[in-house]
PDB file of C-alpha atoms in Angstrom:
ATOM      1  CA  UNK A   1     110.386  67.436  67.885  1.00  0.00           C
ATOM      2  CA  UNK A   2     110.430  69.860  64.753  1.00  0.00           C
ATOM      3  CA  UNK A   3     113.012  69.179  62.093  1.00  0.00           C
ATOM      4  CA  UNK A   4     115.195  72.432  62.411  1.00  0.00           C
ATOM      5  CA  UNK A   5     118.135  72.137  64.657  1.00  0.00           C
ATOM      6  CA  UNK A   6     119.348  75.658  66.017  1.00  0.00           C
ATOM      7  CA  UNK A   7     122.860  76.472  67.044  1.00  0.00           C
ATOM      8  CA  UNK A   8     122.550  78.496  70.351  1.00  0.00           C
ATOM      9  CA  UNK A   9     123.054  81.920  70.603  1.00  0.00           C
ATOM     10  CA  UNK A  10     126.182  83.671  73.197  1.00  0.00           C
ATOM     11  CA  UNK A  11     124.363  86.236  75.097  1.00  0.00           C
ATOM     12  CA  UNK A  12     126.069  89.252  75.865  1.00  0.00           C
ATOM     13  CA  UNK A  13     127.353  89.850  80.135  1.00  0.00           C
ATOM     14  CA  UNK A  14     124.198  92.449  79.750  1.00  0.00           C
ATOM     15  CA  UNK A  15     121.598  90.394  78.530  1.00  0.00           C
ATOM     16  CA  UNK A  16     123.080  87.531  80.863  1.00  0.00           C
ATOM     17  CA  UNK A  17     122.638  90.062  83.907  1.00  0.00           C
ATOM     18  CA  UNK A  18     119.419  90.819  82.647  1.00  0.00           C
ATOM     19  CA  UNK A  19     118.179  87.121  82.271  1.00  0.00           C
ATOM     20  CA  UNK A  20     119.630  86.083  85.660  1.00  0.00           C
ATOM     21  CA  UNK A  21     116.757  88.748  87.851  1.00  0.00           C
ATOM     22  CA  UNK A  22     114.208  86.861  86.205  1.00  0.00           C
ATOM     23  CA  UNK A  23     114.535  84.002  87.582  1.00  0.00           C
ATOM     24  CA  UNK A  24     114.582  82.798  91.832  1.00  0.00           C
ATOM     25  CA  UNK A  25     116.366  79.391  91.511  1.00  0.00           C
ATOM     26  CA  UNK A  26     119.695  78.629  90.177  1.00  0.00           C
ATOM     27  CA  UNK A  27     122.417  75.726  91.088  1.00  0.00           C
ATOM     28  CA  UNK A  28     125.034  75.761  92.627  1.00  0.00           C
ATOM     29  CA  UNK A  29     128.518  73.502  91.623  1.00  0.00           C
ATOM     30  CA  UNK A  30     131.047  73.050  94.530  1.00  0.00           C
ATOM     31  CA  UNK A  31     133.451  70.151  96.262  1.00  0.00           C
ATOM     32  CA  UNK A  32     132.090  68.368  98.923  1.00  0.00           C
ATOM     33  CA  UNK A  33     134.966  66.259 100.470  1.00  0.00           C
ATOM     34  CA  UNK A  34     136.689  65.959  97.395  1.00  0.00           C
ATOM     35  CA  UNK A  35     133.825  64.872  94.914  1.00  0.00           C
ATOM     36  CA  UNK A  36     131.756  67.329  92.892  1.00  0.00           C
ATOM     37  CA  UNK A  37     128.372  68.443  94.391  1.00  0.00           C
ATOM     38  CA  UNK A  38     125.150  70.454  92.967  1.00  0.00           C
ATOM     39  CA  UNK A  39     122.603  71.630  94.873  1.00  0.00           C
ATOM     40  CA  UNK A  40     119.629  74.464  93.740  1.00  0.00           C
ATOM     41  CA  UNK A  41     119.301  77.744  95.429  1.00  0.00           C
ATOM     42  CA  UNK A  42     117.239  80.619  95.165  1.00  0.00           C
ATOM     43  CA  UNK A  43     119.181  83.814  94.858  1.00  0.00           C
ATOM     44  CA  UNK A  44     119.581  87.618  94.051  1.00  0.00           C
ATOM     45  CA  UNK A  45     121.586  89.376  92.345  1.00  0.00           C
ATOM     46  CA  UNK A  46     123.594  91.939  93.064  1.00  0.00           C
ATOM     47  CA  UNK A  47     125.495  93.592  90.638  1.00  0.00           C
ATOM     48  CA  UNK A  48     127.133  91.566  89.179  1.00  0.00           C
ATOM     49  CA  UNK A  49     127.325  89.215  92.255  1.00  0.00           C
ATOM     50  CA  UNK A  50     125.473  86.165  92.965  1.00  0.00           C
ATOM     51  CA  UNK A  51     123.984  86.141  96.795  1.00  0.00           C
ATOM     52  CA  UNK A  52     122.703  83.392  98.407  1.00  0.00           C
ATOM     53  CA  UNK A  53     121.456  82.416 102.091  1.00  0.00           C
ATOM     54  CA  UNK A  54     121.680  79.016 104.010  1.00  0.00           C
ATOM     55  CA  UNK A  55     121.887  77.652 107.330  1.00  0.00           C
ATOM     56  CA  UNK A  56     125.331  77.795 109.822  1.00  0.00           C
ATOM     57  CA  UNK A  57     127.104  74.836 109.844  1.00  0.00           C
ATOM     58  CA  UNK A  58     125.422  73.316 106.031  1.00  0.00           C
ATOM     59  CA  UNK A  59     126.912  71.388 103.688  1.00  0.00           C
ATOM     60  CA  UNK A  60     126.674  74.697 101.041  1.00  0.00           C
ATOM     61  CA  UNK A  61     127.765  77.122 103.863  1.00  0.00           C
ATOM     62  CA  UNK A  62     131.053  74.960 105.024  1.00  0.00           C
ATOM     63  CA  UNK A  63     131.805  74.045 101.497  1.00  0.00           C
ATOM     64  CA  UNK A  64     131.387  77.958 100.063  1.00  0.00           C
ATOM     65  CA  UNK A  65     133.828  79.768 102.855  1.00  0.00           C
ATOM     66  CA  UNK A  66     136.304  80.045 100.296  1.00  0.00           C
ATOM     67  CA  UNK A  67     136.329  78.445  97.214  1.00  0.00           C
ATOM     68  CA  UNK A  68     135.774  78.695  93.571  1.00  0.00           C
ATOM     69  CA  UNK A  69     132.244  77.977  92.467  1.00  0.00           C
ATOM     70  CA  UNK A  70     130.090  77.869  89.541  1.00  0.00           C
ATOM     71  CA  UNK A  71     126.574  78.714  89.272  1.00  0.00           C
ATOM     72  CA  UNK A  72     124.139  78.467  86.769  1.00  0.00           C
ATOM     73  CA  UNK A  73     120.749  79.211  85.998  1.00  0.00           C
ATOM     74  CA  UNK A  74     117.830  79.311  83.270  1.00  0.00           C
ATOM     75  CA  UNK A  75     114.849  78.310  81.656  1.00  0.00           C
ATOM     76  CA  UNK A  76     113.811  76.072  78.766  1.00  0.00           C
ATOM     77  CA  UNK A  77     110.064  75.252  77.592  1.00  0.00           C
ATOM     78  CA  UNK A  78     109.697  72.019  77.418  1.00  0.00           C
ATOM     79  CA  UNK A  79     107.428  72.171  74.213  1.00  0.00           C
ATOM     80  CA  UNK A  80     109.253  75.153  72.461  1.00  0.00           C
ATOM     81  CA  UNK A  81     112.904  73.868  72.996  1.00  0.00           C
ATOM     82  CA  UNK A  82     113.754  77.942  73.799  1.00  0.00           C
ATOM     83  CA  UNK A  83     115.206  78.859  76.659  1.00  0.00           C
ATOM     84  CA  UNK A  84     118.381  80.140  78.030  1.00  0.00           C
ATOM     85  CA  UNK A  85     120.782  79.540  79.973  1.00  0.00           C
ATOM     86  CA  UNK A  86     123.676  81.687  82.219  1.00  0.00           C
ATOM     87  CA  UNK A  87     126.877  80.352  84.606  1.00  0.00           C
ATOM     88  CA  UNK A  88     128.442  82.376  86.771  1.00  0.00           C
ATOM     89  CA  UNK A  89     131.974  81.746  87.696  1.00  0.00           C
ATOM     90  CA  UNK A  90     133.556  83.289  90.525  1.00  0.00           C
ATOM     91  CA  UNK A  91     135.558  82.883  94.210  1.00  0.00           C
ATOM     92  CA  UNK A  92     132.160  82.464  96.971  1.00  0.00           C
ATOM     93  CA  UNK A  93     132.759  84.028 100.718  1.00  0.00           C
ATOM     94  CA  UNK A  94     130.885  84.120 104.051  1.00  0.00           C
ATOM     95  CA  UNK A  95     129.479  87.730 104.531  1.00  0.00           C
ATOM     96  CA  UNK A  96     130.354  88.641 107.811  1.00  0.00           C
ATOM     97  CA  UNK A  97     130.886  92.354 107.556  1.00  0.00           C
ATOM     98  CA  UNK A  98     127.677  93.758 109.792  1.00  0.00           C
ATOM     99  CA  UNK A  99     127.115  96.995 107.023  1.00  0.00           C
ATOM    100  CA  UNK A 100     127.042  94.499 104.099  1.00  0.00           C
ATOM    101  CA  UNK A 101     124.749  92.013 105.806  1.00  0.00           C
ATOM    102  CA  UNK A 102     122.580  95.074 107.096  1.00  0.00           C
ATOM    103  CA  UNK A 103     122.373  95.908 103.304  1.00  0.00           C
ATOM    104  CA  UNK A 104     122.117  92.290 101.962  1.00  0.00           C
ATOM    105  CA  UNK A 105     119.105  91.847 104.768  1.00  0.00           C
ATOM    106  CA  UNK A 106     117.425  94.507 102.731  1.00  0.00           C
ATOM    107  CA  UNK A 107     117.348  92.245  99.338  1.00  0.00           C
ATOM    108  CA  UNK A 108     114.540  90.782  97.913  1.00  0.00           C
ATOM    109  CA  UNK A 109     115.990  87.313  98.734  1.00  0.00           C
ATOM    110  CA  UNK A 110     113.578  85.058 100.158  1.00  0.00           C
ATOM    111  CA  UNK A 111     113.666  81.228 101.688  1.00  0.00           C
ATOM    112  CA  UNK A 112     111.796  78.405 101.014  1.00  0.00           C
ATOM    113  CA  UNK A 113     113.209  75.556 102.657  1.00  0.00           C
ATOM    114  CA  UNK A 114     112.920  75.544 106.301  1.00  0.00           C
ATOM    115  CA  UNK A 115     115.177  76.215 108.903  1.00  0.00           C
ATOM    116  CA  UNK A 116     117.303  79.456 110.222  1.00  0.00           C
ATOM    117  CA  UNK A 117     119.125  80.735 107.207  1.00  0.00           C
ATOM    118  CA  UNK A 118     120.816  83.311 108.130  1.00  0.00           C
ATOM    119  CA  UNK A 119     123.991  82.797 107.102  1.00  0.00           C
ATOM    120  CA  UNK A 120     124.793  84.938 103.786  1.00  0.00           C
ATOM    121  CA  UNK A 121     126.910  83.996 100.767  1.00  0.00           C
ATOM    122  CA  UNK A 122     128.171  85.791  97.811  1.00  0.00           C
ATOM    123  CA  UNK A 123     129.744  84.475  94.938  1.00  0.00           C
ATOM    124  CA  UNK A 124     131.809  87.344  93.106  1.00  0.00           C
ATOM    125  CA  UNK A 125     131.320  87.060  89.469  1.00  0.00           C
ATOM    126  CA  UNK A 126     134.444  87.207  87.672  1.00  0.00           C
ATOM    127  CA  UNK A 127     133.363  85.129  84.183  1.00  0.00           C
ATOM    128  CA  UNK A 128     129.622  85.433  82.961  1.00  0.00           C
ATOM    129  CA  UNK A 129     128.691  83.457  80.313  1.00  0.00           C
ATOM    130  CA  UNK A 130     125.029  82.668  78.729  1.00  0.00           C
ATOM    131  CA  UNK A 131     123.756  81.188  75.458  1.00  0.00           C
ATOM    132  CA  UNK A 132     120.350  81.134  74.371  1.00  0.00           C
ATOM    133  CA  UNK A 133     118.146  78.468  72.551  1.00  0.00           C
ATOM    134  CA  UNK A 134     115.523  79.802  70.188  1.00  0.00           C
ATOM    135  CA  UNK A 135     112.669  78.094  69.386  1.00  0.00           C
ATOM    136  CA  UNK A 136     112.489  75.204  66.371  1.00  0.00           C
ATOM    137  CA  UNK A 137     111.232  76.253  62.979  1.00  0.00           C
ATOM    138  CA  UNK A 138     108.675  74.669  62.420  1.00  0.00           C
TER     139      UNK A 138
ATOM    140  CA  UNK B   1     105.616  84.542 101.107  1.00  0.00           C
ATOM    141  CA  UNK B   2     103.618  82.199 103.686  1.00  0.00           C
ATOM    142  CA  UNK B   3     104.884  82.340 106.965  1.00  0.00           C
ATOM    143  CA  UNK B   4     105.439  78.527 107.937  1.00  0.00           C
ATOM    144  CA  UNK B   5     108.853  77.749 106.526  1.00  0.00           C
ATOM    145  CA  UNK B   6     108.496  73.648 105.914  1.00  0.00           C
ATOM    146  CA  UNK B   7     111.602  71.455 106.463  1.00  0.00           C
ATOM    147  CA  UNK B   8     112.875  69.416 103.310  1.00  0.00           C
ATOM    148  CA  UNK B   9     111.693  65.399 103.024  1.00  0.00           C
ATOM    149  CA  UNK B  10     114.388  62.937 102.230  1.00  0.00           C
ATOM    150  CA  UNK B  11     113.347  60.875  99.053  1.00  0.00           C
ATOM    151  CA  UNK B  12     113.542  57.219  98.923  1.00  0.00           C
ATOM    152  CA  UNK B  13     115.753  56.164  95.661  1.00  0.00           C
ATOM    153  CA  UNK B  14     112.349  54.591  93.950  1.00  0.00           C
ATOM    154  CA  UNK B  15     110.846  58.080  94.194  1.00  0.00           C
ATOM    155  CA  UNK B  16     114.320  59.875  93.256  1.00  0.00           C
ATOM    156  CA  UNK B  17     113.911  57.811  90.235  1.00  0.00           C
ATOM    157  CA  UNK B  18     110.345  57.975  89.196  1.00  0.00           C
ATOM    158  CA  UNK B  19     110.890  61.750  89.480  1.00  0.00           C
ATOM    159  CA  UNK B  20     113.875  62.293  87.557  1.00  0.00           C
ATOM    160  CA  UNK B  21     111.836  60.367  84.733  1.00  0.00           C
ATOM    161  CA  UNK B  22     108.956  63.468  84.770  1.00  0.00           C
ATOM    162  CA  UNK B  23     112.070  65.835  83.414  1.00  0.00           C
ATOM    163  CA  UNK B  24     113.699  66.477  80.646  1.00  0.00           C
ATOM    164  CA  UNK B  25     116.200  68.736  81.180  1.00  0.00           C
ATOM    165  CA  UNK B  26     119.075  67.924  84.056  1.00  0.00           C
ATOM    166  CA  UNK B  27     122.344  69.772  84.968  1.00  0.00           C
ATOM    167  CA  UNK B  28     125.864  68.185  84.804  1.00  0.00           C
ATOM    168  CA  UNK B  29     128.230  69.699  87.732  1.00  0.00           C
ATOM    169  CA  UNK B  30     132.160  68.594  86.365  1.00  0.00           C
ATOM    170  CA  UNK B  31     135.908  70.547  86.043  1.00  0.00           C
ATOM    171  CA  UNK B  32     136.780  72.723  83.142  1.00  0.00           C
ATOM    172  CA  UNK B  33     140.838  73.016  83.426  1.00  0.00           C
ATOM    173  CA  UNK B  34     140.727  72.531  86.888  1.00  0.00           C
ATOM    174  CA  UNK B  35     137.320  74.932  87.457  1.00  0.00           C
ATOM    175  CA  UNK B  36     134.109  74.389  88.898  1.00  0.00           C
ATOM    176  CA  UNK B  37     131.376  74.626  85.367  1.00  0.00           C
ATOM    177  CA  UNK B  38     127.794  73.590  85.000  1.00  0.00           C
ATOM    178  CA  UNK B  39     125.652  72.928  81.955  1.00  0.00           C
ATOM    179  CA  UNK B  40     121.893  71.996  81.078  1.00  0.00           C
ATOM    180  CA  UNK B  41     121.842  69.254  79.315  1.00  0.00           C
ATOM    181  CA  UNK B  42     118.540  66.805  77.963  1.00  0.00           C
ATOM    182  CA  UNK B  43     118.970  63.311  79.348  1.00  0.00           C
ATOM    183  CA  UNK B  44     116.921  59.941  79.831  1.00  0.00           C
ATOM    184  CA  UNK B  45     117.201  57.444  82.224  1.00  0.00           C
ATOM    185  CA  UNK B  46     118.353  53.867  81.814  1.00  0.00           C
ATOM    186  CA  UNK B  47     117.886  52.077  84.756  1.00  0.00           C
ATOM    187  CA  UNK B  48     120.073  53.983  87.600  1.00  0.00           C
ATOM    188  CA  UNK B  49     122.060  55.416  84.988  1.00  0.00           C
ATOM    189  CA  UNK B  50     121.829  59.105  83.387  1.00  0.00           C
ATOM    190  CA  UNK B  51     122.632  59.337  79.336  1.00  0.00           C
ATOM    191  CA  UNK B  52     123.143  61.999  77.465  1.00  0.00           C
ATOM    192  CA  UNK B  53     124.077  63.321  73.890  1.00  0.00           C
ATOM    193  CA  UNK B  54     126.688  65.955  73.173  1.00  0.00           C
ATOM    194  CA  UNK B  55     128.945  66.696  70.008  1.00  0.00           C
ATOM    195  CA  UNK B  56     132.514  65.071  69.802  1.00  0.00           C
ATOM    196  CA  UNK B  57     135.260  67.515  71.071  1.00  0.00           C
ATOM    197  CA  UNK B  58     132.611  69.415  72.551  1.00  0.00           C
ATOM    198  CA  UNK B  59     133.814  70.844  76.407  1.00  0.00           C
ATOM    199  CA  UNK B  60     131.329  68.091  78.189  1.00  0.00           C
ATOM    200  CA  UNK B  61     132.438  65.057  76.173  1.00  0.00           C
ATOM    201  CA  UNK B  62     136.150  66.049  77.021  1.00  0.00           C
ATOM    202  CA  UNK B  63     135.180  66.618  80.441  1.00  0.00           C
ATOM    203  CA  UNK B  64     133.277  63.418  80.773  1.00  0.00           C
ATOM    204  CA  UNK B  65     135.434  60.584  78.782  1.00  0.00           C
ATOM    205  CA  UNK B  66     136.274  59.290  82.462  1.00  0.00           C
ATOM    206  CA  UNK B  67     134.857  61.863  85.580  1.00  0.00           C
ATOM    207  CA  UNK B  68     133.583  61.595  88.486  1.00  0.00           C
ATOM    208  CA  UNK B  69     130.310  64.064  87.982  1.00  0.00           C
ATOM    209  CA  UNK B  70     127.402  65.401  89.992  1.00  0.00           C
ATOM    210  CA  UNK B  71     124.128  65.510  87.701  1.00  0.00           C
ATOM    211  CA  UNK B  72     121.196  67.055  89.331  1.00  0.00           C
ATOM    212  CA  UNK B  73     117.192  67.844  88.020  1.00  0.00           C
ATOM    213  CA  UNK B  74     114.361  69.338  89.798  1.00  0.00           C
ATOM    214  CA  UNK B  75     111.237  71.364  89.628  1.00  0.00           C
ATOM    215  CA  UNK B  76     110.353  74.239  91.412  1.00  0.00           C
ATOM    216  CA  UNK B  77     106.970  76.238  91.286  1.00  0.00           C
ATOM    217  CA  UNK B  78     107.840  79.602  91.439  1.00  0.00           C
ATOM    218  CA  UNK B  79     104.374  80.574  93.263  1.00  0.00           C
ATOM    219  CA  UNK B  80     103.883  78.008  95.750  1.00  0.00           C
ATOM    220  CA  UNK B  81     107.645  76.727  96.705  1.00  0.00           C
ATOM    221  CA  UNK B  82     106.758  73.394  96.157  1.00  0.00           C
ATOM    222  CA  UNK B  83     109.421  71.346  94.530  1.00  0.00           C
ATOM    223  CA  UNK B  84     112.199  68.801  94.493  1.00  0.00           C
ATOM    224  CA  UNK B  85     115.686  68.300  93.546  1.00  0.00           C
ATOM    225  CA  UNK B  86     117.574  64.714  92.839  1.00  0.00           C
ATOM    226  CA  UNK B  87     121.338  64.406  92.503  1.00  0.00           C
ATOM    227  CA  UNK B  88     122.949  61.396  90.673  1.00  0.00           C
ATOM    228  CA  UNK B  89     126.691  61.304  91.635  1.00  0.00           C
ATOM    229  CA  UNK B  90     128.345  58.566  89.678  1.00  0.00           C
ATOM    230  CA  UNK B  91     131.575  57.980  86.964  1.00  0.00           C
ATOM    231  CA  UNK B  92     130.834  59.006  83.697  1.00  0.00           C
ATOM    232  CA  UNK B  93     132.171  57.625  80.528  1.00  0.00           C
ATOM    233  CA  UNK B  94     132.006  57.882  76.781  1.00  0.00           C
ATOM    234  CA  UNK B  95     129.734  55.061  75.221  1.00  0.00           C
ATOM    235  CA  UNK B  96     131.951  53.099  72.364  1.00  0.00           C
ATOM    236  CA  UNK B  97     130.277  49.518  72.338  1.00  0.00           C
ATOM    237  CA  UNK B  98     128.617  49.400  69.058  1.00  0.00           C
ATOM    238  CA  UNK B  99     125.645  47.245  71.129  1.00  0.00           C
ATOM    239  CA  UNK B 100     125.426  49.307  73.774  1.00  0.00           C
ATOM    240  CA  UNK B 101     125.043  52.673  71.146  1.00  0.00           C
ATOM    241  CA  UNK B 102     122.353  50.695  68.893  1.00  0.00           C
ATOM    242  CA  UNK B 103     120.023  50.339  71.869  1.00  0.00           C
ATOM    243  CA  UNK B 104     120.576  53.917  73.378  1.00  0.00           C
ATOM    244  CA  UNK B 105     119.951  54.975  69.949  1.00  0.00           C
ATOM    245  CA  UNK B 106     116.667  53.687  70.909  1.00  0.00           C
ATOM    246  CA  UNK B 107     116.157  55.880  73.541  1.00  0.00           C
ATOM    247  CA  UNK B 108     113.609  59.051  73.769  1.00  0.00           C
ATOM    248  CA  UNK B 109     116.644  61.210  73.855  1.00  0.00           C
ATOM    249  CA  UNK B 110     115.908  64.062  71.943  1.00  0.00           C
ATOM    250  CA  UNK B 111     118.749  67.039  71.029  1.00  0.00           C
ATOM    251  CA  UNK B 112     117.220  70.227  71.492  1.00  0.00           C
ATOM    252  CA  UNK B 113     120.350  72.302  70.322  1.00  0.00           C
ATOM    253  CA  UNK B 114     121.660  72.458  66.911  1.00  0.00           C
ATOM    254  CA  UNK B 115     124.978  70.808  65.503  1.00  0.00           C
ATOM    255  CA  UNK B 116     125.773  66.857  64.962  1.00  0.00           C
ATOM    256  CA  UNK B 117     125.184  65.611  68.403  1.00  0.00           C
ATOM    257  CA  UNK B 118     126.117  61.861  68.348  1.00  0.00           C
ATOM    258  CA  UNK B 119     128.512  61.111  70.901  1.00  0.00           C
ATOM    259  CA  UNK B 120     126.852  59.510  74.280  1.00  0.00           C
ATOM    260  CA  UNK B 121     127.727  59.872  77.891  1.00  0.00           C
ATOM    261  CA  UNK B 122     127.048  57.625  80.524  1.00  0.00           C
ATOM    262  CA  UNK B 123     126.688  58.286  84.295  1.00  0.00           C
ATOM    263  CA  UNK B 124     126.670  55.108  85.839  1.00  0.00           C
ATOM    264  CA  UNK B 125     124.458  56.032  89.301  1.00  0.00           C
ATOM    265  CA  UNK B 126     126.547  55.392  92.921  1.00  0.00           C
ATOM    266  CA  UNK B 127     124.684  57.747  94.949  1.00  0.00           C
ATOM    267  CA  UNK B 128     121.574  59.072  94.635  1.00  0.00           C
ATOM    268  CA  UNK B 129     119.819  61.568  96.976  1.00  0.00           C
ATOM    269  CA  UNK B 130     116.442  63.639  96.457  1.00  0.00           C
ATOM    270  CA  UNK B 131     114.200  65.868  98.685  1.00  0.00           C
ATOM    271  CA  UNK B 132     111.228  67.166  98.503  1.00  0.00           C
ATOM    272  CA  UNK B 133     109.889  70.478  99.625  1.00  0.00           C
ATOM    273  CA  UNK B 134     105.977  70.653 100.046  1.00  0.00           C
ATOM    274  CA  UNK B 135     103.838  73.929  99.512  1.00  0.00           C
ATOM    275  CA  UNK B 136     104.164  76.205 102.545  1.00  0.00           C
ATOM    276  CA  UNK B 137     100.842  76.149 104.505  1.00  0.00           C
ATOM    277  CA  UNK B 138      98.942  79.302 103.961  1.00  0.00           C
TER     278      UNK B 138
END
C-alpha cells in the first residue's frame, strides 16, 4: 500500500457510458421478497440503457418486471488501487414487444451460465453516476 | 463463445468462504432514500462476518448504522467464463466497542480511496450462498 491517499474522481454521464462497453459483467441490486438481493450479470448497453437476459420464471426475471433497480459495474487493479466504477439507476421491464426483441436479439449480448435465457430485460437509465480511482503516488 | 452452455454449481458455505477470502474488493447492495444503490467497497473477513471501512457521514455509513444489506464478490474471467459469485445477506451495524475497533484495527483492511476513513461496518453473515460456473468445454 503506497502512502498517498487519492480522493476519487466524478466521471462525467459520457465517460461513464464510455467505461460501461468495456466491460461484460456488472451487478445487479433488487428486492427479493422484501430483503435486498445482488446478483452479477453480463450485459450491453444500449444507449443509455442497461440490457440484460435471463431465464423465464428466475429469481432476476420475476423480481425485475417492474421495479426500480440499481446496477453497477467496474474495474479496480488489485496492485494499482485504479479503477473505476459506474451505477446505473433506473425503472427495469420485461421486453416483450416482438420489434424490440428482434433488435435486442441482434446485440452483442452473450450467456454464460447455462440454461434457456431468453427472456430480455432492460433497465432504463434515468441517473448515471461514476467515479474513478487513480492510481497511488508512489 | 463455446457452444456447451454449463449449468451453475451450488457452493458449500466452507467454499463460499474460502473464496470470498481470495478478493479484495466486494459490493454492498442497500437503500439510498428509499432507492435501490450499489457501491464497491474493500472488505476482509472475520469469521462469517464482512467488515469494512468508510468515512463518518459518508452515504454507506448512514445507510448501514442498522440495515439489512446484500454484500456480494466474485471473479469472472472474461475469456473463458469461468467464475463465481458469493452473496452475504446479513444486518449491518456501525462498530462502537472500543475492543471490538482495537482488534479490527488489526485487520488487513486496507483503504484504497482517499479521505479519513475510520468508521467500521459490520455485516454479521445470516445467509450465505455462492456458485460456481466452470469453463465452457471447447
Amino acid at each position: 500500500m503506497t502512502g498517498e491517499r487519492r480522493a476519487p474522481e466524478i466521471l462525467a454521464p459520457d465517460e461513464c457510458l464510455a467505461l460501461l462497453a468495456t466491460v461484460p459483467v456488472g451487478r445487479v441490486a433488487f428486492t427479493d421478497r422484501a430483503l435486498p438481493a445482488i446478483q452479477p450479470v453480463n450485459f450491453v448497453m444500449d444507449g443509455t440503457d442497461v440490457v440484460l437476459r435471463t431465464g423465464h420464471g428466475s429469481k432476476l426475471a420475476i423480481a425485475m418486471r417492474r421495479a426500480v433497480v440499481a446496477f453497477e459495474a467496474g474495474a479496480f487493479d488489485p496492485v494499482t488501487h485504479a479503477g473505476w466504477t459506474v451505477t446505473v439507476l433506473g425503472e427495469s421491464r420485461t421486453v416483450t414487444d416482438p420489434a424490440e426483441l428482434a433488435r435486442l436479439d441482434a446485440l452483442p449480448l452473450r450467456v454464460w451460465a447455462g440454461g434457456r435465457r431468453d427472456h430480455y430485460l432492460r433497465i432504463t437509465g434515468r441517473y448515471l453516476s461514476g467515479r474513478r480511482l487513480r492510481a497511488a503516488a508512489a
